[in-house]
């Protein structure tokens, strides 16, 4: 399919024809099919699930269950019973962390890395602070990459969990997940993969990875905001108590005993984001219908092209490794990152500038703030050319 045809499916670009949107690691734009699906739910299908014995409620319950089936197929889970909906990937990770609050003793440890987004770093750091469990962090290299051996050296027979990103949201580096997971399991540790960035740039099979938990957010993969996904092996979900207690998550609560519903339902107390779940399903269907792997090939080629364009700009320095990474970190001589972002914004070019919720990585890079370009399937060479031209113009301005 022609790239302009893909781009035309995202209404934001017809609303603002000058927009160059390169902040996709923060959130993606939404295809028309996703917007229409959410609108349809609230227009003609709105009802709460699992509570009514009338047709409208029954249909909503069926649609909600079917969305989980679509998600489970997308990540190659064994069953929809391994899919839990949360409000975000952040909540999904915190759910797992809260479930491990019973850990005690300085002989035990949890391992993570300096690549992590705050959502997969601070929950574990806080858990270790409360419980006295060791908090071990694998250091990254100066280019934002991670040597697998550095992480593996931290894992021992007392490691209870390894929390690792599938793709760094700041630099785009992808750890060797299969090796990390295999070695962690050999030592008896569980593994949680934060796939919030990876999910939109790679096909994922949780069965091939053999991870115990995996999380991602709907809004990063062209779906609505306000919905997260936690995948967990059924045996692992059974070990974790609910995070939220309330309606629709218990079978019985007589006396001192509480009997929960199924593994996934016990984590979904209260009214769920049903419209968001249907929107996520529509986003996955959009990617399936438009040959996701072909879209990723375009994205990969565009990433290489964008990097080549930026490398030619005098005074601009790219900090992360990976010639075809969809995420590019850079800085410019004599112009602060915040100023670069504001000046590009005046030309309708959206990039992200700051610490990117990646404080350990930024500390390792010895930077307070950097500019980030992050690509999506609807971006084009024209976007990259306009970005490069605008940055060259800023470079000229700096010389005055």
mmCIF file of C-alpha atoms in Angstrom:
data_model
loop_
_atom_site.group_PDB
_atom_site.id
_atom_site.type_symbol
_atom_site.label_atom_id
_atom_site.label_comp_id
_atom_site.label_asym_id
_atom_site.label_seq_id
_atom_site.Cartn_x
_atom_site.Cartn_y
_atom_site.Cartn_z
ATOM 1 C CA UNK A 1 0.000 0.000 0.000
ATOM 2 C CA UNK A 2 1.221 3.513 -0.842
ATOM 3 C CA UNK A 3 2.471 5.442 2.154
ATOM 4 C CA UNK A 4 0.171 8.371 1.479
ATOM 5 C CA UNK A 5 -2.775 5.974 1.565
ATOM 6 C CA UNK A 6 -1.728 4.782 5.017
ATOM 7 C CA UNK A 7 -1.292 8.376 6.164
ATOM 8 C CA UNK A 8 -4.746 9.291 4.835
ATOM 9 C CA UNK A 9 -6.303 6.842 7.297
ATOM 10 C CA UNK A 10 -5.244 9.114 10.194
ATOM 11 C CA UNK A 11 -7.635 12.105 10.346
ATOM 12 C CA UNK A 12 -5.242 14.342 12.277
ATOM 13 C CA UNK A 13 -3.165 14.855 9.135
ATOM 14 C CA UNK A 14 -6.121 16.030 7.078
ATOM 15 C CA UNK A 15 -7.042 18.395 9.907
ATOM 16 C CA UNK A 16 -3.500 19.835 9.981
ATOM 17 C CA UNK A 17 -1.779 19.264 6.665
ATOM 18 C CA UNK A 18 1.451 20.899 7.857
ATOM 19 C CA UNK A 19 1.839 18.681 10.903
ATOM 20 C CA UNK A 20 5.030 16.637 11.122
ATOM 21 C CA UNK A 21 4.370 14.389 14.099
ATOM 22 C CA UNK A 22 7.559 12.794 15.413
ATOM 23 C CA UNK A 23 6.639 12.224 19.059
ATOM 24 C CA UNK A 24 5.247 8.736 18.602
ATOM 25 C CA UNK A 25 7.133 7.249 21.543
ATOM 26 C CA UNK A 26 4.934 9.447 23.749
ATOM 27 C CA UNK A 27 1.691 8.514 21.999
ATOM 28 C CA UNK A 28 0.588 7.565 18.501
ATOM 29 C CA UNK A 29 -2.055 9.190 16.354
ATOM 30 C CA UNK A 30 -5.254 7.196 15.827
ATOM 31 C CA UNK A 31 -6.600 5.748 12.566
ATOM 32 C CA UNK A 32 -10.147 6.557 11.579
ATOM 33 C CA UNK A 33 -11.286 2.986 12.254
ATOM 34 C CA UNK A 34 -10.287 3.280 15.914
ATOM 35 C CA UNK A 35 -12.077 6.596 16.336
ATOM 36 C CA UNK A 36 -15.172 5.193 14.616
ATOM 37 C CA UNK A 37 -15.206 2.058 16.785
ATOM 38 C CA UNK A 38 -15.088 4.021 20.044
ATOM 39 C CA UNK A 39 -17.738 6.404 18.746
ATOM 40 C CA UNK A 40 -19.971 3.506 17.711
ATOM 41 C CA UNK A 41 -19.793 1.985 21.168
ATOM 42 C CA UNK A 42 -20.894 5.171 22.904
ATOM 43 C CA UNK A 43 -23.391 6.008 20.169
ATOM 44 C CA UNK A 44 -25.340 2.753 20.024
ATOM 45 C CA UNK A 45 -23.782 -0.008 22.184
ATOM 46 C CA UNK A 46 -23.065 1.647 25.538
ATOM 47 C CA UNK A 47 -23.766 -0.612 28.502
ATOM 48 C CA UNK A 48 -21.853 -2.001 31.440
ATOM 49 C CA UNK A 49 -20.552 -5.553 31.173
ATOM 50 C CA UNK A 50 -21.187 -8.681 33.267
ATOM 51 C CA UNK A 51 -24.036 -6.934 35.103
ATOM 52 C CA UNK A 52 -27.147 -6.896 32.928
ATOM 53 C CA UNK A 53 -29.379 -9.674 31.604
ATOM 54 C CA UNK A 54 -30.683 -7.557 28.728
ATOM 55 C CA UNK A 55 -29.367 -7.667 25.113
ATOM 56 C CA UNK A 56 -27.414 -4.398 25.198
ATOM 57 C CA UNK A 57 -25.365 -5.520 28.199
ATOM 58 C CA UNK A 58 -24.925 -9.038 26.839
ATOM 59 C CA UNK A 59 -23.556 -7.676 23.555
ATOM 60 C CA UNK A 60 -21.168 -5.311 25.365
ATOM 61 C CA UNK A 61 -19.887 -8.265 27.419
ATOM 62 C CA UNK A 62 -19.368 -10.291 24.247
ATOM 63 C CA UNK A 63 -17.524 -7.435 22.508
ATOM 64 C CA UNK A 64 -15.288 -6.943 25.544
ATOM 65 C CA UNK A 65 -14.430 -10.658 25.712
ATOM 66 C CA UNK A 66 -13.759 -10.739 21.972
ATOM 67 C CA UNK A 67 -11.322 -7.827 22.284
ATOM 68 C CA UNK A 68 -9.281 -9.892 24.739
ATOM 69 C CA UNK A 69 -9.274 -12.753 22.289
ATOM 70 C CA UNK A 70 -7.898 -10.399 19.608
ATOM 71 C CA UNK A 71 -5.192 -9.119 21.951
ATOM 72 C CA UNK A 72 -4.200 -12.626 23.015
ATOM 73 C CA UNK A 73 -3.825 -13.686 19.366
ATOM 74 C CA UNK A 74 -1.809 -10.547 18.597
ATOM 75 C CA UNK A 75 0.842 -11.349 21.192
ATOM 76 C CA UNK A 76 0.485 -15.136 20.755
ATOM 77 C CA UNK A 77 -0.786 -15.835 24.268
ATOM 78 C CA UNK A 78 -2.196 -19.289 24.959
ATOM 79 C CA UNK A 79 -5.610 -18.026 26.015
ATOM 80 C CA UNK A 80 -7.522 -14.777 26.663
ATOM 81 C CA UNK A 81 -7.463 -15.821 30.327
ATOM 82 C CA UNK A 82 -3.860 -14.561 30.338
ATOM 83 C CA UNK A 83 -4.903 -10.995 29.405
ATOM 84 C CA UNK A 84 -5.703 -8.394 32.068
ATOM 85 C CA UNK A 85 -6.895 -4.885 31.203
ATOM 86 C CA UNK A 86 -5.592 -2.009 33.292
ATOM 87 C CA UNK A 87 -5.627 1.757 32.798
ATOM 88 C CA UNK A 88 -2.025 1.801 31.491
ATOM 89 C CA UNK A 89 1.211 -0.137 31.220
ATOM 90 C CA UNK A 90 2.276 1.730 34.349
ATOM 91 C CA UNK A 91 -0.632 0.281 36.302
ATOM 92 C CA UNK A 92 0.045 -3.180 34.872
ATOM 93 C CA UNK A 93 3.615 -3.134 36.174
ATOM 94 C CA UNK A 94 2.534 -1.708 39.528
ATOM 95 C CA UNK A 95 -0.048 -4.501 39.794
ATOM 96 C CA UNK A 96 2.716 -7.095 39.557
ATOM 97 C CA UNK A 97 4.937 -5.138 41.948
ATOM 98 C CA UNK A 98 2.135 -4.861 44.510
ATOM 99 C CA UNK A 99 1.623 -8.610 44.231
ATOM 100 C CA UNK A 100 5.219 -9.171 45.294
ATOM 101 C CA UNK A 101 4.975 -6.969 48.373
ATOM 102 C CA UNK A 102 5.359 -10.013 50.599
ATOM 103 C CA UNK A 103 9.026 -10.403 49.665
ATOM 104 C CA UNK A 104 11.397 -9.946 52.588
ATOM 105 C CA UNK A 105 15.044 -10.242 53.423
ATOM 106 C CA UNK A 106 18.253 -8.715 52.058
ATOM 107 C CA UNK A 107 19.285 -12.077 50.597
ATOM 108 C CA UNK A 108 16.624 -11.718 47.896
ATOM 109 C CA UNK A 109 16.915 -9.322 44.984
ATOM 110 C CA UNK A 110 15.134 -7.798 42.006
ATOM 111 C CA UNK A 111 17.098 -6.961 38.865
ATOM 112 C CA UNK A 112 16.415 -4.217 36.337
ATOM 113 C CA UNK A 113 18.455 -1.924 34.032
ATOM 114 C CA UNK A 114 19.327 1.693 33.395
ATOM 115 C CA UNK A 115 17.392 1.475 30.131
ATOM 116 C CA UNK A 116 14.049 1.473 31.864
ATOM 117 C CA UNK A 117 11.220 3.957 31.684
ATOM 118 C CA UNK A 118 10.286 5.235 35.131
ATOM 119 C CA UNK A 119 7.259 2.920 35.055
ATOM 120 C CA UNK A 120 9.520 -0.138 35.060
ATOM 121 C CA UNK A 121 12.107 1.260 37.427
ATOM 122 C CA UNK A 122 10.542 3.089 40.357
ATOM 123 C CA UNK A 123 7.906 0.460 41.225
ATOM 124 C CA UNK A 124 10.723 -2.019 41.820
ATOM 125 C CA UNK A 125 12.950 0.477 43.579
ATOM 126 C CA UNK A 126 10.106 1.389 45.930
ATOM 127 C CA UNK A 127 9.224 -2.274 46.498
ATOM 128 C CA UNK A 128 12.828 -2.995 47.493
ATOM 129 C CA UNK A 129 12.888 0.067 49.759
ATOM 130 C CA UNK A 130 9.782 -1.146 51.602
ATOM 131 C CA UNK A 131 10.790 -4.799 51.891
ATOM 132 C CA UNK A 132 14.564 -4.616 52.303
ATOM 133 C CA UNK A 133 15.100 -6.708 49.166
ATOM 134 C CA UNK A 134 18.207 -5.814 47.135
ATOM 135 C CA UNK A 135 17.630 -3.546 44.127
ATOM 136 C CA UNK A 136 20.161 -4.410 41.407
ATOM 137 C CA UNK A 137 20.542 -2.268 38.274
ATOM 138 C CA UNK A 138 22.523 -3.241 35.168
ATOM 139 C CA UNK A 139 24.532 -0.304 33.821
ATOM 140 C CA UNK A 140 24.283 0.750 30.183
ATOM 141 C CA UNK A 141 27.086 1.789 27.856
ATOM 142 C CA UNK A 142 27.859 5.365 26.796
ATOM 143 C CA UNK A 143 25.832 4.941 23.602
ATOM 144 C CA UNK A 144 22.732 3.829 25.507
ATOM 145 C CA UNK A 145 23.147 0.127 24.731
ATOM 146 C CA UNK A 146 23.195 -2.716 27.237
ATOM 147 C CA UNK A 147 25.652 -5.586 27.284
ATOM 148 C CA UNK A 148 23.673 -8.695 28.125
ATOM 149 C CA UNK A 149 26.506 -10.062 30.250
ATOM 150 C CA UNK A 150 26.254 -7.105 32.646
ATOM 151 C CA UNK A 151 22.643 -7.975 33.359
ATOM 152 C CA UNK A 152 23.211 -11.718 33.609
ATOM 153 C CA UNK A 153 25.957 -11.226 36.213
ATOM 154 C CA UNK A 154 23.400 -9.649 38.545
ATOM 155 C CA UNK A 155 21.040 -12.641 38.419
ATOM 156 C CA UNK A 156 21.580 -15.371 40.980
ATOM 157 C CA UNK A 157 19.593 -18.017 42.858
ATOM 158 C CA UNK A 158 18.129 -15.282 45.108
ATOM 159 C CA UNK A 159 16.765 -13.219 42.232
ATOM 160 C CA UNK A 160 12.971 -13.179 42.418
ATOM 161 C CA UNK A 161 12.225 -11.129 39.317
ATOM 162 C CA UNK A 162 13.982 -9.498 36.375
ATOM 163 C CA UNK A 163 12.205 -6.397 35.010
ATOM 164 C CA UNK A 164 13.495 -5.378 31.590
ATOM 165 C CA UNK A 165 12.318 -3.225 28.716
ATOM 166 C CA UNK A 166 11.777 -4.714 25.269
ATOM 167 C CA UNK A 167 12.845 -1.413 23.689
ATOM 168 C CA UNK A 168 14.187 1.706 25.383
ATOM 169 C CA UNK A 169 11.774 4.606 25.011
ATOM 170 C CA UNK A 170 14.696 7.040 25.017
ATOM 171 C CA UNK A 171 17.287 5.410 22.786
ATOM 172 C CA UNK A 172 15.446 2.584 21.073
ATOM 173 C CA UNK A 173 17.907 -0.110 22.178
ATOM 174 C CA UNK A 174 16.452 -3.646 22.316
ATOM 175 C CA UNK A 175 17.977 -6.048 24.875
ATOM 176 C CA UNK A 176 18.450 -9.717 24.053
ATOM 177 C CA UNK A 177 15.187 -10.795 25.672
ATOM 178 C CA UNK A 178 15.370 -14.482 24.827
ATOM 179 C CA UNK A 179 18.784 -14.914 26.415
ATOM 180 C CA UNK A 180 17.876 -12.834 29.461
ATOM 181 C CA UNK A 181 14.638 -14.754 30.019
ATOM 182 C CA UNK A 182 16.312 -18.136 29.539
ATOM 183 C CA UNK A 183 19.110 -17.364 31.994
ATOM 184 C CA UNK A 184 16.706 -15.870 34.525
ATOM 185 C CA UNK A 185 14.536 -18.980 34.418
ATOM 186 C CA UNK A 186 17.618 -21.143 34.873
ATOM 187 C CA UNK A 187 18.172 -19.304 38.170
ATOM 188 C CA UNK A 188 14.522 -19.617 39.181
ATOM 189 C CA UNK A 189 13.586 -15.981 38.586
ATOM 190 C CA UNK A 190 10.438 -14.600 36.965
ATOM 191 C CA UNK A 191 10.722 -12.078 34.118
ATOM 192 C CA UNK A 192 8.534 -9.073 33.345
ATOM 193 C CA UNK A 193 8.986 -7.402 29.950
ATOM 194 C CA UNK A 194 7.899 -3.798 29.507
ATOM 195 C CA UNK A 195 6.854 -3.953 25.847
ATOM 196 C CA UNK A 196 5.316 -0.460 25.749
ATOM 197 C CA UNK A 197 7.660 0.654 22.941
ATOM 198 C CA UNK A 198 8.426 -2.761 21.458
ATOM 199 C CA UNK A 199 4.782 -3.626 20.768
ATOM 200 C CA UNK A 200 4.478 -1.000 18.027
ATOM 201 C CA UNK A 201 7.803 -1.713 16.318
ATOM 202 C CA UNK A 202 8.034 -5.522 16.392
ATOM 203 C CA UNK A 203 5.851 -8.603 16.223
ATOM 204 C CA UNK A 204 5.790 -10.224 19.660
ATOM 205 C CA UNK A 205 5.184 -13.827 20.674
ATOM 206 C CA UNK A 206 5.029 -14.240 24.441
ATOM 207 C CA UNK A 207 5.240 -17.990 23.942
ATOM 208 C CA UNK A 208 8.486 -17.738 21.993
ATOM 209 C CA UNK A 209 9.926 -15.301 24.517
ATOM 210 C CA UNK A 210 8.625 -17.430 27.411
ATOM 211 C CA UNK A 211 8.292 -14.305 29.574
ATOM 212 C CA UNK A 212 6.181 -14.576 32.713
ATOM 213 C CA UNK A 213 4.646 -11.104 32.438
ATOM 214 C CA UNK A 214 4.475 -8.517 29.659
ATOM 215 C CA UNK A 215 2.868 -5.087 29.637
ATOM 216 C CA UNK A 216 1.988 -2.445 27.054
ATOM 217 C CA UNK A 217 -0.315 0.526 26.528
ATOM 218 C CA UNK A 218 -3.089 0.823 23.959
ATOM 219 C CA UNK A 219 -2.257 4.411 23.029
ATOM 220 C CA UNK A 220 1.262 3.522 21.864
ATOM 221 C CA UNK A 221 -0.093 1.041 19.305
ATOM 222 C CA UNK A 222 -2.626 3.373 17.645
ATOM 223 C CA UNK A 223 -5.403 2.631 20.132
ATOM 224 C CA UNK A 224 -7.185 4.908 22.633
ATOM 225 C CA UNK A 225 -5.626 6.330 25.775
ATOM 226 C CA UNK A 226 -6.644 5.023 29.172
ATOM 227 C CA UNK A 227 -6.135 1.309 28.563
ATOM 228 C CA UNK A 228 -3.188 -0.917 29.397
ATOM 229 C CA UNK A 229 -2.571 -4.626 28.951
ATOM 230 C CA UNK A 230 -0.925 -7.060 31.331
ATOM 231 C CA UNK A 231 -0.122 -10.504 29.990
ATOM 232 C CA UNK A 232 0.678 -13.096 32.608
ATOM 233 C CA UNK A 233 1.127 -16.839 32.502
ATOM 234 C CA UNK A 234 -1.843 -18.343 34.284
ATOM 235 C CA UNK A 235 0.408 -19.956 36.882
ATOM 236 C CA UNK A 236 1.963 -16.544 37.604
ATOM 237 C CA UNK A 237 -1.337 -14.648 37.792
ATOM 238 C CA UNK A 238 -2.515 -17.154 40.384
ATOM 239 C CA UNK A 239 0.325 -16.039 42.666
ATOM 240 C CA UNK A 240 -0.709 -12.365 42.677
ATOM 241 C CA UNK A 241 -3.554 -10.896 44.747
ATOM 242 C CA UNK A 242 -5.775 -8.174 43.269
ATOM 243 C CA UNK A 243 -4.631 -4.559 43.351
ATOM 244 C CA UNK A 244 -8.167 -3.117 43.354
ATOM 245 C CA UNK A 245 -11.049 -4.534 45.372
ATOM 246 C CA UNK A 246 -14.641 -3.821 44.422
ATOM 247 C CA UNK A 247 -17.466 -4.840 42.165
ATOM 248 C CA UNK A 248 -17.404 -7.676 39.634
ATOM 249 C CA UNK A 249 -14.214 -9.331 40.880
ATOM 250 C CA UNK A 250 -15.513 -11.678 43.593
ATOM 251 C CA UNK A 251 -17.728 -14.759 43.489
ATOM 252 C CA UNK A 252 -18.386 -14.802 47.225
ATOM 253 C CA UNK A 253 -17.409 -12.628 50.142
ATOM 254 C CA UNK A 254 -19.211 -14.276 53.077
ATOM 255 C CA UNK A 255 -17.667 -14.044 56.528
ATOM 256 C CA UNK A 256 -13.887 -13.829 56.505
ATOM 257 C CA UNK A 257 -13.514 -15.590 53.175
ATOM 258 C CA UNK A 258 -13.220 -13.956 49.752
ATOM 259 C CA UNK A 259 -13.490 -16.122 46.642
ATOM 260 C CA UNK A 260 -12.323 -14.312 43.538
ATOM 261 C CA UNK A 261 -13.446 -14.777 39.976
ATOM 262 C CA UNK A 262 -11.063 -16.037 37.270
ATOM 263 C CA UNK A 263 -7.431 -14.989 37.071
ATOM 264 C CA UNK A 264 -8.137 -12.002 34.835
ATOM 265 C CA UNK A 265 -11.471 -10.912 36.303
ATOM 266 C CA UNK A 266 -10.082 -10.726 39.839
ATOM 267 C CA UNK A 267 -7.802 -7.891 38.662
ATOM 268 C CA UNK A 268 -10.590 -5.913 36.988
ATOM 269 C CA UNK A 269 -12.671 -4.615 39.867
ATOM 270 C CA UNK A 270 -15.030 -1.775 38.985
ATOM 271 C CA UNK A 271 -16.261 -0.567 35.618
ATOM 272 C CA UNK A 272 -13.716 -1.126 32.877
ATOM 273 C CA UNK A 273 -12.758 1.057 29.916
ATOM 274 C CA UNK A 274 -14.966 -0.911 27.540
ATOM 275 C CA UNK A 275 -14.816 1.624 24.715
ATOM 276 C CA UNK A 276 -11.024 1.677 25.032
ATOM 277 C CA UNK A 277 -10.859 -2.115 24.790
ATOM 278 C CA UNK A 278 -12.898 -2.067 21.584
ATOM 279 C CA UNK A 279 -10.711 0.736 20.254
ATOM 280 C CA UNK A 280 -7.567 -1.299 20.942
ATOM 281 C CA UNK A 281 -9.099 -4.222 19.094
ATOM 282 C CA UNK A 282 -9.816 -1.906 16.141
ATOM 283 C CA UNK A 283 -6.185 -0.708 16.205
ATOM 284 C CA UNK A 284 -4.916 -4.290 16.013
ATOM 285 C CA UNK A 285 -7.346 -5.027 13.187
ATOM 286 C CA UNK A 286 -6.037 -1.950 11.353
ATOM 287 C CA UNK A 287 -2.470 -3.259 11.595
ATOM 288 C CA UNK A 288 -3.536 -6.725 10.478
ATOM 289 C CA UNK A 289 -5.488 -5.394 7.499
ATOM 290 C CA UNK A 290 -2.595 -3.196 6.384
ATOM 291 C CA UNK A 291 0.133 -5.858 6.689
ATOM 292 C CA UNK A 292 1.933 -4.832 9.847
ATOM 293 C CA UNK A 293 5.233 -6.445 8.878
ATOM 294 C CA UNK A 294 5.280 -4.480 5.602
ATOM 295 C CA UNK A 295 4.572 -1.291 7.548
ATOM 296 C CA UNK A 296 7.519 -2.109 9.814
ATOM 297 C CA UNK A 297 9.801 -2.487 6.795
ATOM 298 C CA UNK A 298 8.819 1.022 5.708
ATOM 299 C CA UNK A 299 9.444 2.290 9.232
ATOM 300 C CA UNK A 300 12.865 0.626 9.346
ATOM 301 C CA UNK A 301 13.919 2.148 6.013
ATOM 302 C CA UNK A 302 12.628 5.566 7.084
ATOM 303 C CA UNK A 303 14.567 5.359 10.346
ATOM 304 C CA UNK A 304 17.809 4.760 8.446
ATOM 305 C CA UNK A 305 17.006 7.605 6.053
ATOM 306 C CA UNK A 306 16.189 9.992 8.912
ATOM 307 C CA UNK A 307 19.399 9.189 10.734
ATOM 308 C CA UNK A 308 21.434 9.765 7.554
ATOM 309 C CA UNK A 309 19.766 13.156 7.057
ATOM 310 C CA UNK A 310 20.440 14.216 10.643
ATOM 311 C CA UNK A 311 24.050 13.000 10.604
ATOM 312 C CA UNK A 312 24.803 15.507 7.835
ATOM 313 C CA UNK A 313 23.758 18.506 9.928
ATOM 314 C CA UNK A 314 26.751 20.324 11.352
ATOM 315 C CA UNK A 315 26.639 20.748 15.112
ATOM 316 C CA UNK A 316 24.024 18.025 15.592
ATOM 317 C CA UNK A 317 25.064 14.965 17.579
ATOM 318 C CA UNK A 318 23.160 11.668 17.720
ATOM 319 C CA UNK A 319 23.681 9.888 21.019
ATOM 320 C CA UNK A 320 22.084 6.467 20.616
ATOM 321 C CA UNK A 321 23.250 3.457 18.662
ATOM 322 C CA UNK A 322 21.359 1.597 15.944
ATOM 323 C CA UNK A 323 21.330 2.690 12.287
ATOM 324 C CA UNK A 324 17.647 1.812 11.841
ATOM 325 C CA UNK A 325 16.295 2.555 15.316
ATOM 326 C CA UNK A 326 12.835 4.169 15.157
ATOM 327 C CA UNK A 327 13.885 6.340 18.105
ATOM 328 C CA UNK A 328 16.715 8.860 17.672
ATOM 329 C CA UNK A 329 18.225 10.930 20.512
ATOM 330 C CA UNK A 330 20.151 14.063 19.564
ATOM 331 C CA UNK A 331 21.435 17.415 20.754
ATOM 332 C CA UNK A 332 22.701 20.549 19.022
ATOM 333 C CA UNK A 333 25.723 22.664 19.815
ATOM 334 C CA UNK A 334 24.783 25.959 21.405
ATOM 335 C CA UNK A 335 21.019 25.377 21.503
ATOM 336 C CA UNK A 336 19.276 23.803 24.484
ATOM 337 C CA UNK A 337 16.952 20.871 23.897
ATOM 338 C CA UNK A 338 13.921 22.783 25.158
ATOM 339 C CA UNK A 339 14.620 25.635 22.749
ATOM 340 C CA UNK A 340 14.984 23.192 19.859
ATOM 341 C CA UNK A 341 11.593 21.702 20.674
ATOM 342 C CA UNK A 342 9.863 25.083 20.890
ATOM 343 C CA UNK A 343 11.415 26.380 17.660
ATOM 344 C CA UNK A 344 10.522 23.207 15.768
ATOM 345 C CA UNK A 345 7.007 23.431 17.177
ATOM 346 C CA UNK A 346 6.607 26.869 15.610
ATOM 347 C CA UNK A 347 7.090 25.109 12.275
ATOM 348 C CA UNK A 348 4.452 22.456 13.123
ATOM 349 C CA UNK A 349 7.138 19.824 13.781
ATOM 350 C CA UNK A 350 6.496 17.825 16.951
ATOM 351 C CA UNK A 351 9.463 16.216 18.707
ATOM 352 C CA UNK A 352 9.987 15.480 22.393
ATOM 353 C CA UNK A 353 12.621 17.256 24.471
ATOM 354 C CA UNK A 354 13.501 16.495 28.076
ATOM 355 C CA UNK A 355 14.557 13.518 30.191
ATOM 356 C CA UNK A 356 11.925 11.194 28.639
ATOM 357 C CA UNK A 357 11.088 9.570 32.006
ATOM 358 C CA UNK A 358 14.399 7.742 31.625
ATOM 359 C CA UNK A 359 16.366 9.191 34.531
ATOM 360 C CA UNK A 360 18.917 6.364 35.013
ATOM 361 C CA UNK A 361 19.803 6.450 31.312
ATOM 362 C CA UNK A 362 20.055 10.249 31.216
ATOM 363 C CA UNK A 363 22.309 10.152 34.261
ATOM 364 C CA UNK A 364 24.537 7.589 32.555
ATOM 365 C CA UNK A 365 24.669 9.788 29.433
ATOM 366 C CA UNK A 366 25.449 12.786 31.693
ATOM 367 C CA UNK A 367 22.671 14.863 30.144
ATOM 368 C CA UNK A 368 19.792 16.775 31.680
ATOM 369 C CA UNK A 369 17.751 17.000 28.513
ATOM 370 C CA UNK A 370 17.871 15.663 24.962
ATOM 371 C CA UNK A 371 15.730 15.871 21.833
ATOM 372 C CA UNK A 372 13.969 12.733 20.648
ATOM 373 C CA UNK A 373 12.586 11.846 17.239
ATOM 374 C CA UNK A 374 10.333 8.779 17.234
ATOM 375 C CA UNK A 375 8.774 7.364 14.088
ATOM 376 C CA UNK A 376 5.511 5.614 13.227
ATOM 377 C CA UNK A 377 4.036 3.840 10.225
ATOM 378 C CA UNK A 378 2.419 7.036 8.898
ATOM 379 C CA UNK A 379 5.629 9.065 8.811
ATOM 380 C CA UNK A 380 7.227 9.811 5.438
ATOM 381 C CA UNK A 381 10.497 10.922 3.899
ATOM 382 C CA UNK A 382 8.922 14.340 3.514
ATOM 383 C CA UNK A 383 8.562 14.467 7.311
ATOM 384 C CA UNK A 384 12.248 13.663 7.715
ATOM 385 C CA UNK A 385 13.245 16.203 5.091
ATOM 386 C CA UNK A 386 11.222 18.952 6.755
ATOM 387 C CA UNK A 387 12.763 18.078 10.109
ATOM 388 C CA UNK A 388 16.281 18.178 8.681
ATOM 389 C CA UNK A 389 15.658 21.477 6.877
ATOM 390 C CA UNK A 390 14.266 23.050 10.044
ATOM 391 C CA UNK A 391 17.237 21.871 12.112
ATOM 392 C CA UNK A 392 19.651 23.208 9.517
ATOM 393 C CA UNK A 393 17.832 26.509 9.796
ATOM 394 C CA UNK A 394 18.301 26.485 13.571
ATOM 395 C CA UNK A 395 21.966 25.777 13.052
ATOM 396 C CA UNK A 396 22.212 28.832 10.829
ATOM 397 C CA UNK A 397 20.401 30.882 13.429
ATOM 398 C CA UNK A 398 22.915 29.825 16.067
ATOM 399 C CA UNK A 399 25.767 31.266 14.005
ATOM 400 C CA UNK A 400 24.253 34.766 13.938
#
